[in-house]
CSV table of C-alpha atoms (C1' of nucleotides) in Angstrom, one decimal:
chain,number,residue,atom,x,y,z
A,164,MET,CA,160.6,42.4,115.0
A,165,LEU,CA,158.8,43.4,117.9
A,166,ASP,CA,161.8,44.6,119.4
A,167,GLU,CA,162.0,48.1,118.3
A,168,PRO,CA,165.6,49.4,117.5
A,169,LEU,CA,167.6,51.7,119.3
A,170,LEU,CA,167.4,54.9,118.3
A,171,THR,CA,169.7,57.5,117.0
A,172,ALA,CA,169.4,61.3,117.5
A,173,LYS,CA,167.9,61.8,114.6
A,174,GLY,CA,165.5,58.4,114.9
A,175,GLU,CA,164.0,60.6,117.7
A,176,ALA,CA,163.8,63.4,115.8
A,177,THR,CA,161.3,61.3,113.3
A,178,ARG,CA,159.5,59.3,115.4
A,179,ARG,CA,158.4,62.1,117.2
A,180,ARG,CA,157.1,63.9,114.5
A,181,ILE,CA,155.5,60.7,113.9
A,182,VAL,CA,154.1,61.5,117.2
A,183,ALA,CA,153.2,65.2,116.4
A,184,ALA,CA,151.3,64.3,113.0
A,185,ALA,CA,149.4,61.1,115.1
A,186,THR,CA,148.2,64.1,117.2
A,187,ALA,CA,147.0,66.3,115.7
A,188,GLU,CA,145.3,63.5,113.1
A,189,PHE,CA,143.5,61.4,115.7
A,190,ALA,CA,142.6,64.2,117.1
A,191,ALA,CA,140.9,65.3,114.0
A,192,TYR,CA,139.2,61.6,112.8
A,193,GLY,CA,139.9,59.6,115.3
A,194,ILE,CA,141.3,55.8,115.6
A,195,ALA,CA,138.5,54.4,112.7
A,196,GLY,CA,138.9,57.5,110.5
A,197,ALA,CA,142.5,58.4,111.2
A,198,ARG,CA,145.4,57.7,107.8
A,199,ILE,CA,147.9,56.4,108.1
A,200,GLU,CA,148.7,57.4,105.4
A,201,ARG,CA,148.2,61.1,106.0
A,202,ILE,CA,150.2,60.7,109.5
A,203,VAL,CA,153.4,59.3,107.2
A,204,ALA,CA,153.4,62.7,104.7
A,205,GLU,CA,152.7,65.0,107.7
A,206,ALA,CA,155.7,63.8,109.2
A,207,ARG,CA,157.4,63.6,106.4
A,208,THR,CA,158.1,60.0,106.8
A,209,ASN,CA,157.5,56.7,105.7
A,210,LYS,CA,155.9,53.8,106.8
A,211,ALA,CA,158.0,51.5,107.5
A,212,GLN,CA,159.7,54.0,110.4
A,213,LEU,CA,156.3,54.2,112.1
A,214,TYR,CA,155.6,50.4,111.6
A,215,ALA,CA,159.2,50.0,113.0
A,216,TYR,CA,158.6,52.3,116.1
A,217,PHE,CA,155.3,52.4,116.7
A,218,GLY,CA,154.1,48.8,115.6
A,219,GLY,CA,150.5,49.8,114.3
A,220,LYS,CA,147.5,52.1,114.5
A,221,GLU,CA,146.2,51.6,117.5
A,222,ARG,CA,149.4,51.3,119.0
A,223,LEU,CA,150.1,54.6,117.8
A,224,PHE,CA,147.2,56.0,119.2
A,225,ASP,CA,148.2,54.6,122.3
A,226,ALA,CA,151.6,56.7,122.4
A,227,VAL,CA,149.3,59.3,121.8
A,228,PHE,CA,146.4,58.8,124.5
A,229,THR,CA,149.1,58.2,127.0
A,230,ALA,CA,150.9,61.2,126.7
A,231,SER,CA,149.0,63.4,126.2
A,232,LEU,CA,147.4,62.5,129.3
A,233,GLU,CA,150.1,63.2,131.5
A,234,ARG,CA,150.4,66.2,129.9
A,235,ILE,CA,146.8,67.6,130.7
A,236,LEU,CA,147.7,66.6,134.2
A,237,GLU,CA,151.0,68.0,135.0
A,238,VAL,CA,149.8,71.4,132.5
A,239,VAL,CA,146.6,72.1,134.9
A,240,PRO,CA,147.4,70.7,138.7
A,241,ILE,CA,144.5,70.4,141.1
A,242,ASP,CA,144.0,73.3,143.4
A,243,ALA,CA,141.1,71.6,146.0
A,244,ASP,CA,141.1,74.8,148.2
A,245,ASP,CA,139.9,76.9,145.0
A,246,LEU,CA,138.3,74.5,142.3
A,247,ALA,CA,136.8,77.4,140.4
A,248,GLY,CA,140.1,78.2,139.9
A,249,TRP,CA,140.9,75.0,138.6
A,250,ALA,CA,138.0,74.7,136.4
A,251,VAL,CA,139.1,78.0,134.8
A,252,ARG,CA,142.2,76.9,133.7
A,253,LEU,CA,141.0,73.9,133.2
A,254,TYR,CA,138.3,76.4,130.3
A,255,ASP,CA,141.5,77.6,129.4
A,256,GLU,CA,143.3,75.4,128.5
A,257,TYR,CA,140.5,73.6,126.5
A,258,LEU,CA,140.8,76.6,123.8
A,259,VAL,CA,144.7,76.7,123.8
A,260,ARG,CA,145.0,72.7,123.0
A,261,PRO,CA,141.8,71.1,121.7
A,262,ASP,CA,143.5,68.0,120.6
A,263,LEU,CA,144.0,66.9,124.4
A,264,ILE,CA,139.8,66.4,125.3
A,265,ARG,CA,139.0,65.5,121.8
A,266,LEU,CA,141.8,62.9,122.2
A,267,ALA,CA,140.2,61.8,125.5
A,268,THR,CA,136.8,61.6,124.1
A,269,TRP,CA,137.9,59.6,121.1
A,270,HIS,CA,139.4,57.3,123.5
A,271,ARG,CA,136.1,56.9,125.6
A,272,LEU,CA,134.2,56.7,122.7
A,273,GLU,CA,136.0,54.3,120.3
A,274,ARG,CA,137.6,52.2,123.8
A,275,ARG,CA,136.1,52.4,126.4
A,276,PRO,CA,132.1,52.8,126.9
A,277,ALA,CA,131.7,52.4,130.9
A,278,GLY,CA,133.4,53.3,133.8
A,279,HIS,CA,137.0,54.8,134.0
A,280,LEU,CA,138.1,56.3,131.2
A,281,VAL,CA,141.7,54.7,131.7
A,282,PRO,CA,141.8,51.1,134.4
A,283,ASP,CA,144.1,52.9,136.6
A,284,THR,CA,142.9,55.5,137.7
A,285,ALA,CA,144.2,55.1,141.0
A,286,ARG,CA,147.2,55.7,140.0
A,287,LEU,CA,146.4,59.3,138.1
A,288,ASP,CA,143.9,60.4,140.2
A,289,THR,CA,145.0,59.5,144.0
A,290,GLY,CA,146.5,63.3,144.6
A,291,LYS,CA,143.5,64.9,143.4
A,292,LEU,CA,141.0,63.1,145.8
A,293,THR,CA,143.3,63.9,148.3
A,294,ALA,CA,142.8,66.7,147.8
A,295,ILE,CA,138.8,67.7,147.9
A,296,ALA,CA,139.1,64.9,150.8
A,297,ALA,CA,141.2,67.8,152.6
A,298,ALA,CA,139.7,70.3,151.5
A,299,GLN,CA,136.3,68.5,152.3
A,300,ALA,CA,137.2,68.1,155.6
A,301,ALA,CA,137.9,71.5,156.3
A,302,GLY,CA,134.7,72.4,155.9
A,303,ARG,CA,136.0,74.3,152.8
A,304,VAL,CA,134.2,71.9,149.9
A,305,VAL,CA,130.8,70.4,149.6
A,306,PRO,CA,130.9,67.1,151.6
A,307,GLY,CA,130.7,63.6,149.4
A,308,ASP,CA,132.0,61.4,147.2
A,309,PRO,CA,135.9,63.3,146.6
A,310,PHE,CA,135.6,61.5,143.1
A,311,ASP,CA,132.5,62.1,143.0
A,312,VAL,CA,133.2,65.9,142.9
A,313,MET,CA,136.0,65.8,140.7
A,314,ALA,CA,134.0,64.7,138.5
A,315,LEU,CA,131.4,67.8,138.8
A,316,VAL,CA,133.8,70.5,138.1
A,317,ILE,CA,135.8,68.6,135.5
A,318,ALA,CA,131.9,68.1,134.2
A,319,MET,CA,131.6,72.2,134.1
A,320,SER,CA,134.8,72.8,132.8
A,321,MET,CA,134.1,71.7,129.7
A,322,ALA,CA,130.2,72.7,129.5
A,323,TRP,CA,131.8,75.2,125.9
A,324,SER,CA,135.1,72.2,125.8
A,325,PRO,CA,135.8,71.3,122.4
A,326,VAL,CA,133.5,68.1,122.7
A,327,SER,CA,130.8,70.1,124.1
A,328,ASN,CA,127.0,68.6,122.6
A,329,VAL,CA,126.3,72.5,123.1
A,330,TYR,CA,128.7,75.6,122.2
A,331,ALA,CA,132.1,74.5,122.0
A,332,ALA,CA,134.3,77.2,122.4
A,333,THR,CA,137.2,78.4,120.3
A,334,ALA,CA,140.3,80.6,121.4
A,335,ASP,CA,139.6,83.1,118.6
A,336,GLU,CA,136.1,84.5,119.8
A,337,PRO,CA,136.6,87.7,121.2
A,338,GLU,CA,137.8,87.9,124.8
A,339,GLU,CA,134.7,89.3,126.3
A,340,VAL,CA,132.8,86.1,125.5
A,341,HIS,CA,135.2,84.2,127.4
A,342,ARG,CA,135.5,86.3,130.4
A,343,ARG,CA,131.5,86.4,130.5
A,344,ARG,CA,132.4,82.1,130.6
A,345,ARG,CA,134.7,82.3,133.0
A,346,ASP,CA,133.0,84.1,135.8
A,347,LEU,CA,129.8,82.4,135.9
A,348,LEU,CA,132.4,79.2,135.5
A,349,ARG,CA,133.9,80.4,138.8
A,350,ARG,CA,130.1,81.7,140.0
A,351,ALA,CA,129.1,78.3,139.1
A,352,VAL,CA,131.6,76.2,140.6
A,353,ALA,CA,131.6,78.0,143.7
A,354,GLY,CA,128.1,77.3,144.6
A,355,ALA,CA,127.9,74.2,143.6
A,356,THR,CA,131.1,72.4,145.6
A,357,GLY,CA,131.1,76.0,148.7
A,358,ALA,CA,130.6,73.5,151.7
A,359,VAL,CA,127.8,75.5,153.3
A,360,PRO,CA,128.0,77.2,156.7
A,361,SER,CA,125.4,75.8,158.6
A,362,GLY,CA,121.7,75.6,159.2
A,363,ARG,CA,120.2,76.0,155.7
A,364,ALA,CA,121.1,77.2,152.3
B,21,MET,CA,117.9,58.1,91.9
B,22,LEU,CA,118.1,60.4,94.5
B,23,ASP,CA,113.5,60.8,93.9
B,24,GLU,CA,112.9,58.3,97.1
B,25,PRO,CA,110.0,55.9,95.8
B,26,LEU,CA,107.0,56.1,97.3
B,27,LEU,CA,106.7,53.9,100.9
B,28,THR,CA,105.0,50.7,101.6
B,29,ALA,CA,103.9,49.8,104.6
B,30,LYS,CA,106.0,46.7,104.3
B,31,GLY,CA,109.5,49.3,103.4
B,32,GLU,CA,108.1,51.3,106.0
B,33,ALA,CA,108.8,49.0,108.4
B,34,THR,CA,112.3,47.8,106.8
B,35,ARG,CA,113.0,51.6,106.6
B,36,ARG,CA,112.3,51.4,110.6
B,37,ARG,CA,114.5,48.7,111.1
B,38,ILE,CA,117.4,50.0,109.0
B,39,VAL,CA,116.9,53.4,111.6
B,40,ALA,CA,117.1,51.2,114.3
B,41,ALA,CA,120.4,49.0,113.9
B,42,ALA,CA,121.9,52.5,112.3
B,43,THR,CA,121.2,54.1,115.4
B,44,ALA,CA,122.5,51.8,116.8
B,45,GLU,CA,126.3,51.0,114.7
B,46,PHE,CA,126.6,54.4,114.7
B,47,ALA,CA,126.1,55.0,118.2
B,48,ALA,CA,128.6,51.9,118.9
B,49,TYR,CA,131.6,52.9,116.3
B,50,GLY,CA,131.0,56.4,114.6
B,51,ILE,CA,129.9,57.1,111.3
B,52,ALA,CA,133.6,56.5,110.3
B,53,GLY,CA,133.8,52.7,112.0
B,54,ALA,CA,130.1,52.3,111.0
B,55,ARG,CA,129.9,49.5,108.9
B,56,ILE,CA,127.0,49.7,106.3
B,57,GLU,CA,127.5,45.3,105.9
B,58,ARG,CA,126.4,45.3,109.7
B,59,ILE,CA,123.6,47.4,109.7
B,60,VAL,CA,121.9,45.7,106.8
B,61,ALA,CA,121.9,42.5,108.5
B,62,GLU,CA,121.2,43.7,111.5
B,63,ALA,CA,117.9,45.2,109.9
B,64,ARG,CA,117.6,42.2,107.6
B,65,THR,CA,117.1,43.2,105.1
B,66,ASN,CA,120.3,44.1,101.8
B,67,LYS,CA,122.0,47.6,100.4
B,68,ALA,CA,119.8,47.9,98.0
B,69,GLN,CA,117.0,49.1,100.3
B,70,LEU,CA,119.6,51.2,102.4
B,71,TYR,CA,120.8,53.2,99.0
B,72,ALA,CA,117.3,53.7,98.2
B,73,TYR,CA,115.8,54.8,101.0
B,74,PHE,CA,118.8,56.8,102.3
B,75,GLY,CA,121.3,57.4,100.4
B,76,GLY,CA,124.2,57.0,102.0
B,77,LYS,CA,126.1,56.5,104.7
B,78,GLU,CA,125.9,60.1,105.9
B,79,ARG,CA,122.9,60.6,104.4
B,80,LEU,CA,121.7,57.8,106.6
B,81,PHE,CA,123.5,59.3,109.9
B,82,ASP,CA,122.3,62.9,109.2
B,83,ALA,CA,118.3,60.3,109.6
B,84,VAL,CA,119.1,58.6,112.4
B,85,PHE,CA,121.4,61.5,114.3
B,86,THR,CA,118.1,64.1,113.8
B,87,ALA,CA,115.8,61.7,115.1
B,88,SER,CA,117.0,60.9,118.5
B,89,LEU,CA,117.8,64.4,118.8
B,90,GLU,CA,113.8,65.2,118.4
B,91,ARG,CA,113.7,63.0,120.9
B,92,ILE,CA,115.5,63.8,123.7
B,93,LEU,CA,113.7,67.1,123.4
B,94,GLU,CA,109.9,66.1,124.2
B,95,VAL,CA,111.7,63.0,126.2
B,96,VAL,CA,113.0,65.7,128.8
B,97,PRO,CA,111.6,68.7,129.0
B,98,ILE,CA,113.0,71.9,130.8
B,99,ASP,CA,112.1,73.1,134.0
B,100,ALA,CA,113.5,76.3,134.5
B,101,ASP,CA,112.0,76.3,137.9
B,102,ASP,CA,113.8,73.0,139.1
B,103,LEU,CA,117.1,73.0,136.7
B,104,ALA,CA,118.5,71.2,139.4
B,105,GLY,CA,115.5,68.5,139.4
B,106,TRP,CA,115.5,68.8,135.2
B,107,ALA,CA,119.4,67.5,135.7
B,108,VAL,CA,118.8,64.7,137.2
B,109,ARG,CA,116.1,63.4,134.7
B,110,LEU,CA,119.3,64.2,132.2
B,111,TYR,CA,121.4,62.1,134.2
B,112,ASP,CA,119.2,58.8,134.5
B,113,GLU,CA,118.2,60.1,130.4
B,114,TYR,CA,121.5,59.4,129.7
B,115,LEU,CA,121.4,56.1,131.7
B,116,VAL,CA,118.5,54.5,129.6
B,117,ARG,CA,119.3,55.6,126.2
B,118,PRO,CA,123.3,56.1,126.4
B,119,ASP,CA,122.6,55.8,122.4
B,120,LEU,CA,121.9,59.2,122.3
B,121,ILE,CA,124.4,61.6,123.5
B,122,ARG,CA,126.7,58.9,121.6
B,123,LEU,CA,125.0,60.0,118.4
B,124,ALA,CA,125.4,63.5,119.5
B,125,THR,CA,129.3,63.4,120.5
B,126,TRP,CA,130.8,61.2,117.7
B,127,HIS,CA,128.0,63.7,115.7
B,128,ARG,CA,130.6,66.4,117.2
B,129,LEU,CA,133.7,64.8,116.5
B,130,GLU,CA,133.2,64.1,113.5
B,131,ARG,CA,131.1,67.3,111.5
B,132,ARG,CA,131.5,70.1,113.8
B,133,PRO,CA,134.5,70.5,115.8
B,134,ALA,CA,133.4,73.9,116.5
B,135,GLY,CA,130.3,76.3,117.5
B,136,HIS,CA,126.7,75.6,118.2
B,137,LEU,CA,126.4,71.1,118.0
B,138,VAL,CA,123.1,71.6,115.1
B,139,PRO,CA,123.2,75.0,113.2
B,140,ASP,CA,119.7,75.7,114.1
B,141,THR,CA,120.1,75.6,117.2
B,142,ALA,CA,117.4,79.0,117.7
B,143,ARG,CA,114.7,77.0,116.9
B,144,LEU,CA,116.0,73.8,119.2
B,145,ASP,CA,116.6,76.5,121.6
B,146,THR,CA,113.8,78.9,122.1
B,147,GLY,CA,111.5,77.4,124.3
B,148,LYS,CA,114.9,76.2,127.5
B,149,LEU,CA,116.8,80.4,126.7
B,150,THR,CA,113.2,82.0,127.5
B,151,ALA,CA,112.2,80.0,130.3
B,152,ILE,CA,115.5,80.4,131.5
B,153,ALA,CA,114.9,83.8,131.2
B,154,ALA,CA,112.0,84.4,133.1
B,155,ALA,CA,113.5,82.2,135.7
B,156,GLN,CA,115.9,85.0,136.1
B,157,ALA,CA,113.8,87.6,136.0
B,158,ALA,CA,111.1,85.9,138.4
B,159,GLY,CA,114.3,85.6,140.6
B,160,ARG,CA,115.1,82.1,141.1
B,161,VAL,CA,118.4,81.8,138.8
B,162,VAL,CA,121.9,83.2,138.6
B,163,PRO,CA,121.7,86.5,136.6
B,164,GLY,CA,123.8,85.7,132.9
B,165,ASP,CA,123.4,84.5,129.2
B,166,PRO,CA,120.4,82.3,129.8
B,167,PHE,CA,122.2,80.1,127.0
B,168,ASP,CA,125.6,79.7,129.1
B,169,VAL,CA,122.9,79.3,131.8
B,170,MET,CA,121.4,76.2,129.7
B,171,ALA,CA,125.0,74.7,128.2
B,172,LEU,CA,126.5,74.6,132.4
B,173,VAL,CA,123.5,72.5,133.5
B,174,ILE,CA,123.4,70.0,130.7
B,175,ALA,CA,127.9,70.1,131.2
B,176,MET,CA,126.7,69.2,135.0
B,177,SER,CA,124.1,66.5,134.1
B,178,MET,CA,126.6,64.7,132.2
B,179,ALA,CA,129.4,64.4,134.7
B,180,TRP,CA,128.9,61.0,134.5
B,181,SER,CA,127.3,60.1,131.2
B,182,PRO,CA,128.3,57.7,128.8
B,183,VAL,CA,130.5,60.7,127.1
B,184,SER,CA,132.0,61.7,129.9
B,185,ASN,CA,136.0,62.1,130.4
B,186,VAL,CA,135.9,60.7,133.6
B,187,TYR,CA,133.6,57.8,134.7
B,188,ALA,CA,130.6,56.2,132.3
B,189,ALA,CA,128.1,55.7,134.3
B,190,THR,CA,125.3,52.9,133.7
B,191,ALA,CA,122.0,51.5,134.2
B,192,ASP,CA,123.3,48.4,136.0
B,193,GLU,CA,125.5,49.7,139.0
B,194,PRO,CA,123.6,49.2,142.2
B,195,GLU,CA,120.9,52.0,142.6
B,196,GLU,CA,122.2,53.4,145.6
B,197,VAL,CA,124.8,55.0,143.8
B,198,HIS,CA,123.0,56.3,141.4
B,199,ARG,CA,121.2,57.9,144.3
B,200,ARG,CA,124.4,59.5,145.4
B,201,ARG,CA,125.3,60.7,142.1
B,202,ARG,CA,122.2,62.5,142.2
B,203,ASP,CA,121.4,64.0,145.5
B,204,LEU,CA,125.0,65.5,144.9
B,205,LEU,CA,123.9,67.0,140.7
B,206,ARG,CA,120.7,68.1,142.4
B,207,ARG,CA,122.4,70.0,145.3
B,208,ALA,CA,125.1,71.4,143.1
B,209,VAL,CA,123.3,72.0,140.2
B,210,ALA,CA,121.2,73.9,142.6
B,211,GLY,CA,124.1,75.5,144.3
B,212,ALA,CA,125.2,76.6,140.4
B,213,THR,CA,122.3,78.1,139.3
B,214,GLY,CA,120.4,79.1,142.4
B,215,ALA,CA,119.9,83.3,142.2
B,216,VAL,CA,121.6,84.9,145.8
B,217,PRO,CA,119.0,86.1,147.5
B,218,SER,CA,120.5,89.3,148.6
B,219,GLY,CA,123.9,90.5,150.5
B,220,ARG,CA,126.1,88.6,149.9
B,221,ALA,CA,126.8,84.1,149.9
C,176,DG,C1',192.6,58.7,109.1
C,177,DT,C1',190.5,55.0,106.1
C,178,DG,C1',187.3,52.1,104.7
C,179,DA,C1',185.3,47.8,105.3
C,180,DA,C1',181.2,45.6,108.2
C,181,DC,C1',176.7,46.5,109.9
C,182,DA,C1',172.7,48.7,111.5
C,183,DA,C1',169.7,52.0,111.3
C,184,DA,C1',166.4,55.5,108.6
C,185,DC,C1',164.8,55.6,104.0
C,186,DA,C1',161.3,55.7,100.5
C,187,DG,C1',158.3,53.3,97.2
C,188,DA,C1',156.3,48.7,95.5
C,189,DA,C1',153.5,45.3,96.5
C,190,DC,C1',149.5,42.8,98.9
C,191,DA,C1',145.8,41.6,101.0
C,192,DG,C1',141.4,42.1,103.4
C,193,DT,C1',137.6,45.2,103.2
C,194,DT,C1',134.2,49.1,101.5
C,195,DG,C1',130.8,51.6,100.2
C,196,DG,C1',128.6,52.0,96.3
C,197,DT,C1',126.0,50.3,92.2
C,198,DC,C1',123.7,46.2,88.9
C,199,DT,C1',120.8,42.6,87.7
C,200,DG,C1',117.6,39.6,88.0
C,201,DT,C1',113.6,38.6,91.4
C,202,DT,C1',109.6,38.1,94.4
C,203,DC,C1',105.4,39.6,95.6
C,204,DG,C1',101.7,42.5,96.8
C,205,DT,C1',97.9,44.7,94.5
D,64,DA,C1',101.3,44.0,84.6
D,65,DC,C1',103.4,47.0,86.8
D,66,DG,C1',106.4,49.5,90.5
D,67,DA,C1',108.1,48.3,95.1
D,68,DA,C1',110.1,45.3,97.6
D,69,DC,C1',114.3,42.2,97.8
D,70,DA,C1',118.9,39.4,97.7
D,71,DG,C1',123.2,38.4,96.6
D,72,DA,C1',127.5,39.3,93.0
D,73,DC,C1',130.1,42.6,91.2
D,74,DC,C1',133.1,46.8,91.4
D,75,DA,C1',136.6,49.9,91.8
D,76,DA,C1',138.6,52.1,95.4
D,77,DC,C1',141.3,52.3,99.7
D,78,DT,C1',144.1,50.8,104.3
D,79,DG,C1',146.9,48.8,107.4
D,80,DT,C1',150.6,46.3,106.6
D,81,DT,C1',154.6,43.7,104.8
D,82,DC,C1',158.5,42.9,101.6
D,83,DT,C1',162.6,45.2,98.8
D,84,DG,C1',166.3,47.1,97.6
D,85,DT,C1',169.0,51.6,98.9
D,86,DT,C1',171.0,55.2,101.7
D,87,DT,C1',173.2,57.5,105.7
D,88,DG,C1',175.4,57.5,109.5
D,89,DT,C1',178.7,55.4,112.9
D,90,DT,C1',182.3,52.0,114.7
D,91,DC,C1',186.2,49.7,115.3
D,92,DA,C1',190.6,46.8,112.9
D,93,DC,C1',194.1,48.6,111.3
DNA sequence: GTGAACAAACAGAACAGTTGGTCTGTTCGT
DNA sequence: ACGAACAGACCAACTGTTCTGTTTGTTCAC
């Protein structure tokens, strides 16, 4: 029963539809608010399949969340020599795929109230951290714990994200507004993380 | 039925216990995840009182949320001439009262997926915005929409908040760690928002 | 090729536990 | 005595999960 059955092409397609529907559902309502009924309806399948493939609501969220996480990691790779540009690309990514940040935040709120968002941050962030450390060694980035620098830049990129506590931007706003925010963000990240060449500021 | 009964001293005390219990409950589980049963148990009262005083789950959340919002506004007043210091004070506030930010984020996720967190931002933020605008006019803060500057600084202060998508700090971490983050935050906000006196950076 | 056999895909009913919300009746304070 | 505070039973609706039975696709002996 716990063994997932072998998937045929058709089953694989259904499985994917379930993941897609669940991603939207969880992003919109969270774990507690999501409804299995709505997911299977949206995925044009039935509960039996969902439970055969994923085992339950919690584990379905796991599948959805980890898939989303890997996606965002590869879509917006870090550029430690241009943290400002990286932040701007993240800003744009949030506009295109608000679901991913919402998913991450639900995960934070409903599952991990403290500490790292995911347990094995080490594996996921190693690339980012060494890149930042290298840029610091080259004097292009302000000194300090690379992890903290990363957290700060990501936080800045999320100032207008779908989970902002001030204002959540959307793609349908005028392009000029986005340009204004990108400019401010770029300059701010540069100013915040750029190493001071010499003397005082 | 919709008319709330006049409150005696005892009733007022019960009402307050309900708000306190509901604040903790909503902060922990959100609107969908919160349980009326747990709230009345924690508040040492019963459902009849809760429904007489607040009318229902949603409206109870309203009461809890707006109360928390006003609280955080008055506890950490802005200092536009020292945005870095303000950000650091916010960092500390999140350590002391993680509930308030969590509440705000639940509100964002479950109720206001886009735009302003609260509809009448105008009234709430006017003070902040004029303060920032004045500091900009005096050349102490980088130019740009004051609202965007505010959003950015708040976002920076939340880099390690209880809703961070990277790492959620807690009060029980070593003081040295907090000091390190505060230093980075202070310098970063100063660098991000400080106006450049003249020439290039 | 064909048809029996088997596993996966499917649909929907059924189930048990829970939840927000209401109702009835009792106690308390003034 | 009158209304507010209170306690707990009660209810209807909903939800995650399981079960029963049917259809579909593939395999393979013949």
